[in-house]
Coordinates of C-alpha atoms and ligand atoms in Angstrom, one line a residue:
X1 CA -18.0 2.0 4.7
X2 CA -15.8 0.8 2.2
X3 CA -11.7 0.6 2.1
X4 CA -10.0 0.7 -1.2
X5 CA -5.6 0.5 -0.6
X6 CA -3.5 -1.8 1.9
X7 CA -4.7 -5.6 2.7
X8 CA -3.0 -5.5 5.9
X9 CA -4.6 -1.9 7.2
X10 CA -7.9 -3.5 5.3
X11 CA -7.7 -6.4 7.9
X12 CA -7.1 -3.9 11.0
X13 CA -9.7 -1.4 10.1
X14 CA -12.3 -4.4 10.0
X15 CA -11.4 -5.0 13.4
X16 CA -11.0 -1.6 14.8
X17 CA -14.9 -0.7 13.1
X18 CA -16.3 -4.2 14.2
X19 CA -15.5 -3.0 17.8
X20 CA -16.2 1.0 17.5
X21 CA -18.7 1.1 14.7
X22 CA -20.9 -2.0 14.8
X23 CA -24.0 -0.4 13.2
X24 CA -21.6 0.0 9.7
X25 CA -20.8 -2.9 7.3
X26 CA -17.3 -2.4 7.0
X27 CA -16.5 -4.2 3.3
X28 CA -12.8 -4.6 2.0
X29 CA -12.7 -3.6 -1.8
X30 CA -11.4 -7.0 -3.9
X31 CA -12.2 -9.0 -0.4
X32 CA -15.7 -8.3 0.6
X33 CA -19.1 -8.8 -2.1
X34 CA -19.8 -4.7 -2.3
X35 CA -23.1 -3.0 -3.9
X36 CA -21.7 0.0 -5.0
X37 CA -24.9 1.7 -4.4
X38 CA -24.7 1.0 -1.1
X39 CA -21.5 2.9 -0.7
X40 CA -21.8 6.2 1.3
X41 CA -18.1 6.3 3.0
X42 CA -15.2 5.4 0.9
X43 CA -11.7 5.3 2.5
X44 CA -8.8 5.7 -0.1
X45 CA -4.8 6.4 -0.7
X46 CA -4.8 6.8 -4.7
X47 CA -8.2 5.1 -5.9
X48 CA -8.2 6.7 -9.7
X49 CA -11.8 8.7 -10.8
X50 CA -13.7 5.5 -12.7
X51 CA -13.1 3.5 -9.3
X52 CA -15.0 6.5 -7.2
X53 CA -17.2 7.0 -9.7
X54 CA -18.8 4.0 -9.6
X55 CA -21.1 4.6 -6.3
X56 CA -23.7 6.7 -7.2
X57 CA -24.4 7.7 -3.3
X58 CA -21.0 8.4 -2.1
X59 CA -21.4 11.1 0.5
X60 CA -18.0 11.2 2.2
X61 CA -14.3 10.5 0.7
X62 CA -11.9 9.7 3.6
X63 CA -8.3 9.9 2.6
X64 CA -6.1 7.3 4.0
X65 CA -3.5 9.9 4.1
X66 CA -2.8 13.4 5.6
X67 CA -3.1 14.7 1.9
X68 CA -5.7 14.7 -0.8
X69 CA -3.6 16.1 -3.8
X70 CA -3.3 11.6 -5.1
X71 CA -7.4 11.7 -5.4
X72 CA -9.1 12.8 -7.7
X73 CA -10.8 15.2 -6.2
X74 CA -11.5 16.8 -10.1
X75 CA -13.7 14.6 -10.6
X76 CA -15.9 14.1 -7.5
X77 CA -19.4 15.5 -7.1
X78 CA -19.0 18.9 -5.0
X79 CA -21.5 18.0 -2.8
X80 CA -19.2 14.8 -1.6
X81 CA -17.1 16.0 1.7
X82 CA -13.5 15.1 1.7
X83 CA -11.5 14.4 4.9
X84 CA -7.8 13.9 5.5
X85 CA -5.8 11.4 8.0
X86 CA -5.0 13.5 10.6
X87 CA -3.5 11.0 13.4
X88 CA -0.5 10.5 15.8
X89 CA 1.3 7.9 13.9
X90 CA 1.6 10.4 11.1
X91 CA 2.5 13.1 13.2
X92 CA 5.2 11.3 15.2
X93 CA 6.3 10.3 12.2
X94 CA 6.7 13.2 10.4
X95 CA 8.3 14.7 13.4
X96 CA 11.2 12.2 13.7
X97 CA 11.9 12.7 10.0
X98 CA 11.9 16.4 9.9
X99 CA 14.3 16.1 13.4
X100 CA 16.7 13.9 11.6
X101 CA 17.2 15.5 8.5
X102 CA 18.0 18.9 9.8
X103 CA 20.6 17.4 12.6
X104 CA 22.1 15.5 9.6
X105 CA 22.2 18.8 7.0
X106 CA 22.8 21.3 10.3
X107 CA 26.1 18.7 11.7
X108 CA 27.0 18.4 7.8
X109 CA 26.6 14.8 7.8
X110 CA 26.5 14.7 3.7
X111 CA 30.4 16.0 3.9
X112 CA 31.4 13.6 6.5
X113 CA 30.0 10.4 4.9
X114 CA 31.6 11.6 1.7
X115 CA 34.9 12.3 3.6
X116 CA 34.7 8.6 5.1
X117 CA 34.1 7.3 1.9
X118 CA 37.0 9.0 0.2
X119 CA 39.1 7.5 3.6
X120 CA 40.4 11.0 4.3
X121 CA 40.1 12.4 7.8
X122 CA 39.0 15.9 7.1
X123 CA 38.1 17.9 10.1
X124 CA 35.2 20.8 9.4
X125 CA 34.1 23.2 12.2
X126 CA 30.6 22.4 13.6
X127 CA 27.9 24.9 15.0
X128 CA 25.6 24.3 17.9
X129 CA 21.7 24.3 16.9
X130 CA 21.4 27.8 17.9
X131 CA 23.6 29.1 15.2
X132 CA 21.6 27.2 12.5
X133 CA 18.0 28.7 11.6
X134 CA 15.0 26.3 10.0
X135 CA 12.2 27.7 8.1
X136 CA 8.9 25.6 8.0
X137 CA 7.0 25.7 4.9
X138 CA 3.5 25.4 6.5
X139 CA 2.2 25.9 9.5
X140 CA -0.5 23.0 9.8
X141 CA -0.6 19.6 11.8
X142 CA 3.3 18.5 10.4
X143 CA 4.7 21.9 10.4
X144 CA 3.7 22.3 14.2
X145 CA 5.2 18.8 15.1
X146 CA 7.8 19.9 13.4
X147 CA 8.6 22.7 15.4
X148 CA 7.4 20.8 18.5
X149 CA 10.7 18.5 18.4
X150 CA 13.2 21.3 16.7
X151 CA 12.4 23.5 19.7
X152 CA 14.5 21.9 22.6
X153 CA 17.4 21.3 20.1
X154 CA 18.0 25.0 20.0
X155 CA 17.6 25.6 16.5
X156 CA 16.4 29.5 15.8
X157 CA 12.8 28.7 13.9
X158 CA 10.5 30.6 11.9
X159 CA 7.2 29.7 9.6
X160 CA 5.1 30.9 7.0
X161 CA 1.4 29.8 6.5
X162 CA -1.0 31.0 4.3
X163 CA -2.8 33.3 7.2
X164 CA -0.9 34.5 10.1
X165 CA -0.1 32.2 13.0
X166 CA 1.3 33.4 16.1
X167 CA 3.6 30.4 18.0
X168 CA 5.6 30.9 21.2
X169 CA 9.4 31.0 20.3
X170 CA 8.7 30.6 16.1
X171 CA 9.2 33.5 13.8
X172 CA 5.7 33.3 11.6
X173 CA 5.6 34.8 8.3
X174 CA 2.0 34.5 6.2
X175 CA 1.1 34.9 2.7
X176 CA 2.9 35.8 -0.7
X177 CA 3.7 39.1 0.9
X178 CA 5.6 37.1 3.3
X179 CA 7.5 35.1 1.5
X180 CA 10.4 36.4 0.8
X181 CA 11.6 37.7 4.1
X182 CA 10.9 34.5 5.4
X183 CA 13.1 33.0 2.8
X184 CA 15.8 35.5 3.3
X185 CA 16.5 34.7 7.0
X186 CA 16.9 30.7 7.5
X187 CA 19.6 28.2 6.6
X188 CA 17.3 25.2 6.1
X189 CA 14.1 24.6 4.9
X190 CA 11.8 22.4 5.1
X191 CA 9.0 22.0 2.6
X192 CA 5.7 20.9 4.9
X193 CA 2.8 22.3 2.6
X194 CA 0.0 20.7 0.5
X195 CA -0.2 20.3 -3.0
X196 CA -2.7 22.9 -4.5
X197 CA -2.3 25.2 -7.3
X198 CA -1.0 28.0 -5.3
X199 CA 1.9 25.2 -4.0
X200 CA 2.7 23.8 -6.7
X201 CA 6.2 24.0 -7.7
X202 CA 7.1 26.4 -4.9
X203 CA 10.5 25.3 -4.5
X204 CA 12.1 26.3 -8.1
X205 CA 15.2 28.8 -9.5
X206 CA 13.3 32.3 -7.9
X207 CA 12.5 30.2 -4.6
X208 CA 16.3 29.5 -4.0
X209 CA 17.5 32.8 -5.4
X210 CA 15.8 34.6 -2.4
X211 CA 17.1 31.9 0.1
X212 CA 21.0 32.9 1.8
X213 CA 23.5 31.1 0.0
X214 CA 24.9 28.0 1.1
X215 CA 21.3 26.7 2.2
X216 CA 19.9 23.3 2.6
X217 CA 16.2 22.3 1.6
X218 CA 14.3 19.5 2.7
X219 CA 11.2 18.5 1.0
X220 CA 8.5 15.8 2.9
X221 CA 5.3 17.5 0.9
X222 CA 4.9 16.6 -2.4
X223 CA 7.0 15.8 -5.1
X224 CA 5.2 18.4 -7.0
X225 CA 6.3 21.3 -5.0
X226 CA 9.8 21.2 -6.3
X227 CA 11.6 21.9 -10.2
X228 CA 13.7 19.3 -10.1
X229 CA 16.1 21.1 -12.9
X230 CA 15.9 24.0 -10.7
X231 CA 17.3 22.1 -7.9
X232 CA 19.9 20.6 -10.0
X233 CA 21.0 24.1 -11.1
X234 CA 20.8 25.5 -7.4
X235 CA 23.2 22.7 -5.7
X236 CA 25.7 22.7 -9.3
X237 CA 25.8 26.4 -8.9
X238 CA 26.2 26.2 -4.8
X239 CA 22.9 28.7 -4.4
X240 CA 22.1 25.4 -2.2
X241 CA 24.5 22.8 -0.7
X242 CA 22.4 19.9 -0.2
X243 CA 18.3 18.9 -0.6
X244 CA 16.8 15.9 1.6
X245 CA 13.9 14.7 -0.4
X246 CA 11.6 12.3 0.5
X247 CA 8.6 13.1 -1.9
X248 CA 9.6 13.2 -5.8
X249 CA 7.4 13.6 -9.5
X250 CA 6.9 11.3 -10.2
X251 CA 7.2 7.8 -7.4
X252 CA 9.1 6.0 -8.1
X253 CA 11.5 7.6 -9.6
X254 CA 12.7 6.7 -12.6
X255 CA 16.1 4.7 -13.0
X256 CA 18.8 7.1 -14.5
X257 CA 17.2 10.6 -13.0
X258 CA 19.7 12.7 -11.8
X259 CA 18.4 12.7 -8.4
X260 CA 19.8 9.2 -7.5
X261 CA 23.5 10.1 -8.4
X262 CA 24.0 13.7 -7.2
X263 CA 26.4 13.8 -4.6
X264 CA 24.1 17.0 -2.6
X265 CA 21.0 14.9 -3.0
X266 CA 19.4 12.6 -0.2
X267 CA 16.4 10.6 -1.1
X268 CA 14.2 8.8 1.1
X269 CA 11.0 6.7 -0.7
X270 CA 8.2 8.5 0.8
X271 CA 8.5 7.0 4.1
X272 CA 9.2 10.5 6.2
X273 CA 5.6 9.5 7.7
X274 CA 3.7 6.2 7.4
X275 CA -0.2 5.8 8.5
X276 CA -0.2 4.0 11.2
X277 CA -3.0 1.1 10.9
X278 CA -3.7 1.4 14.6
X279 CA -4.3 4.9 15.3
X280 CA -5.6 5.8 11.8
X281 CA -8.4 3.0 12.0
X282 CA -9.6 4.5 15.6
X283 CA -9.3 7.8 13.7
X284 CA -11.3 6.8 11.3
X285 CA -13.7 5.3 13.4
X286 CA -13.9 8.4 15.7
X287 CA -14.8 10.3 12.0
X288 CA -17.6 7.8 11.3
X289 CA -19.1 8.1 14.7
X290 CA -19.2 11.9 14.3
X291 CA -20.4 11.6 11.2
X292 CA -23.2 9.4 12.1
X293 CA -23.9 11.9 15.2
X294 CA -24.4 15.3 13.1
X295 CA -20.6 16.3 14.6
X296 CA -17.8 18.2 12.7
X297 CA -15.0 15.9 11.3
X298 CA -11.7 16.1 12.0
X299 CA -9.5 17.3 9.1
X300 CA -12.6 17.5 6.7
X301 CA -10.7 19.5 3.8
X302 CA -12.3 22.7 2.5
X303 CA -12.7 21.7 -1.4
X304 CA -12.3 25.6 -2.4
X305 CA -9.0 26.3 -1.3
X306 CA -7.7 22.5 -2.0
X307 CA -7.0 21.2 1.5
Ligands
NDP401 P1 -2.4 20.9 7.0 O1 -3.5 21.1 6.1 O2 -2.6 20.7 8.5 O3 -1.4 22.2 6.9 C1 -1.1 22.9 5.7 C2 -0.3 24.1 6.0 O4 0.2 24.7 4.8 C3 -1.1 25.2 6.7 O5 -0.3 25.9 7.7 C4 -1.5 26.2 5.6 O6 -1.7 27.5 6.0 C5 -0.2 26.0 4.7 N1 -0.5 26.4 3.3 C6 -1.4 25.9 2.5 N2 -1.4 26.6 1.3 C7 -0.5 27.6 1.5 C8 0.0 28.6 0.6 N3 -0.5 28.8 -0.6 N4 0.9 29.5 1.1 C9 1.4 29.3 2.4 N5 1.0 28.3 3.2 C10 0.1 27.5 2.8 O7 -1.5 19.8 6.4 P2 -0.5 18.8 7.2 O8 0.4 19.5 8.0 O9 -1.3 17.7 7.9 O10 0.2 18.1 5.9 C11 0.9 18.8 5.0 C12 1.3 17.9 3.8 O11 2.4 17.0 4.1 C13 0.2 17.0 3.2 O12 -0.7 17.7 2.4 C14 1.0 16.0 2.4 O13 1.2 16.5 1.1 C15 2.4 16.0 3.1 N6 2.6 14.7 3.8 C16 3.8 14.0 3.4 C17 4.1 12.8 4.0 C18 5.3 12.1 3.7 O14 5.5 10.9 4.1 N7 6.2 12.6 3.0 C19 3.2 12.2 5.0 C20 2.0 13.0 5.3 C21 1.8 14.2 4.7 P3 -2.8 27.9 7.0 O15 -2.4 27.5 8.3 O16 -2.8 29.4 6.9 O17 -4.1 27.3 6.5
OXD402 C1 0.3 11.2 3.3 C2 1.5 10.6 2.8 O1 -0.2 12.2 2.7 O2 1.8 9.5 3.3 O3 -0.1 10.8 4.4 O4 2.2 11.2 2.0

């Protein structure tokens, strides 16, 4: 097994597979002496295509994260097996960020800062949770957390997946023949999908024509999943009155984009949900020992649709 990314998770993954996994060299990339034809597991965030290419034997690409869209999966052998992060500290993670930022756009946070700012005392009528309604973009291991923790705060909640879900209290939409009833009947929206082709710059100008007016967007997926002149045009226009965004094209941004000045834009640095060295190296761990055991792996990504 070899790790590629992060000194400090490098150091607690050595650990973590010296315990579980004693039967696998574990061997930091830039750390430990590595024969590349030894290499069978490679764990990665971003490793580019001439680092993966180099181990002629590579059998199974473990992605340090919960998506695959940073590898290069183009240019991997189809017969190598590629497996996301799918762990709690993610999870949680995502959770608490997707909780936060539709409190702050549902209790119009954005407006009061500003207000406080401009030292003027402006009061603004609030609603209760159950007056606001969030749509989840994608139904998988985020999107359900994501409802998870939305659900006692009263918010009215609704989904839309690729193929049909069915969740206890949730509104589920699937499909493009879905899409735009689900986009006509929520105030916020929250952008939990992967990258793929069919994803890929989702939330433009048609996207936010067919949501109600007035609504918010909040993007944790990929910075590839939004226009960003689209946006621009949407909030200028008032089509939307305010985008959290957490994931932009590219990261960093650059100094000077428009993004960092608008007075309806919120930008965190892709921090919404961190791995989490702890529970993704027992993860990890748990994926090797399957692996080694003939079981399935959890979150191994099906290359054809793209996650
Ligand atoms: P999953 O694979 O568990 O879930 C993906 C969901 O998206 C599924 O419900 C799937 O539908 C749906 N989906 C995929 N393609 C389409 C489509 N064409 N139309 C409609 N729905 C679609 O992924 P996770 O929930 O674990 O993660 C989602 C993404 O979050 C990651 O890929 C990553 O990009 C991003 N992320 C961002 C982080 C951050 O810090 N900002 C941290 C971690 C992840 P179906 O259920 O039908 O398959
Ligand atoms: C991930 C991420 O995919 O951090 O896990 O974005």
């Amino acid at each position: 097994m070899l790790y590629h990314g992060l000194e400090s998770r490098g150091v607690a993954w050595a650990e973590i597979f010296g315990a579980r996994v004693p039967q696998l060299p574990f061997r930091r990339w830039g750390h430990d002496e590595v024969d590349p034809a030894q290499v069978c597991y490679l764990a990665a965030w971003n490793a580019p295509a001439d680092f993966i290419a180099q181990f002629p034997n590579l059998e199974v690409l473990f992605s340090v994260g919960a998506g695959i869209d940073q590898l290069p999966l183009s240019a991997l052998p189809p017969q190598v097996r590629v497996v996301r992060m799918v762990e709690q500290g993610i999870i949680t993670g995502m959770a608490e960020y997707v909780a936060m930022s539709c409190l702050a756009l549902h209790r119009d946070l954005p407006f009061f800062i500003s207000e406080q700012r401009a030292e003027r005392w402006t009061y603004r009528h609030t609603r209760l949770a159950s007056e606001t309604r969030v749509g989840i973009m994608g139904l998988g291991e985020l999107g359900k957390a994501a409802l998870q923790i939305l659900k006692p705060l009263g918010f009215a909640l609704s989904g839309w997946s690729r193929s049909a879900h069915a969740i206890d209290g949730v509104t589920c939409f699937a499909g493009e023949a879905g899409f735009d009833a689900f986009l006509a009947q929520a105030d916020i929206f929250v952008c939990l999908l992967p990258l793929t082709a069919e994803t890929r710059g989702i939330l433009c100008r048609e996207t936010f024509a067919k949501m109600p007016q007035g609504s918010a967007v909040i993007n944790a997926g990929r910075g590839g999943h939004l226009i960003a002149q689209d946006l621009i045009d949407a909030l200028d226009s008032g089509q939307l009155r305010a985008a959290m965004l957490d994931v932009t094209d590219p990261e960093p941004l650059p100094q000077g984009h428009a993004f960092y000045t608008h007075p309806a834009v919120f930008l965190t640095p892709h921090v919404a949900a961190e791995t989490r060295h702890a529970t993704a190296g027992e993860v990890l761990a748990d994926n090797v020992l399957r692996l080694l055991s003939g079981e399935p792996l959890l979150g191994e990504v099906d290359r054809t649709k793209g996650y």
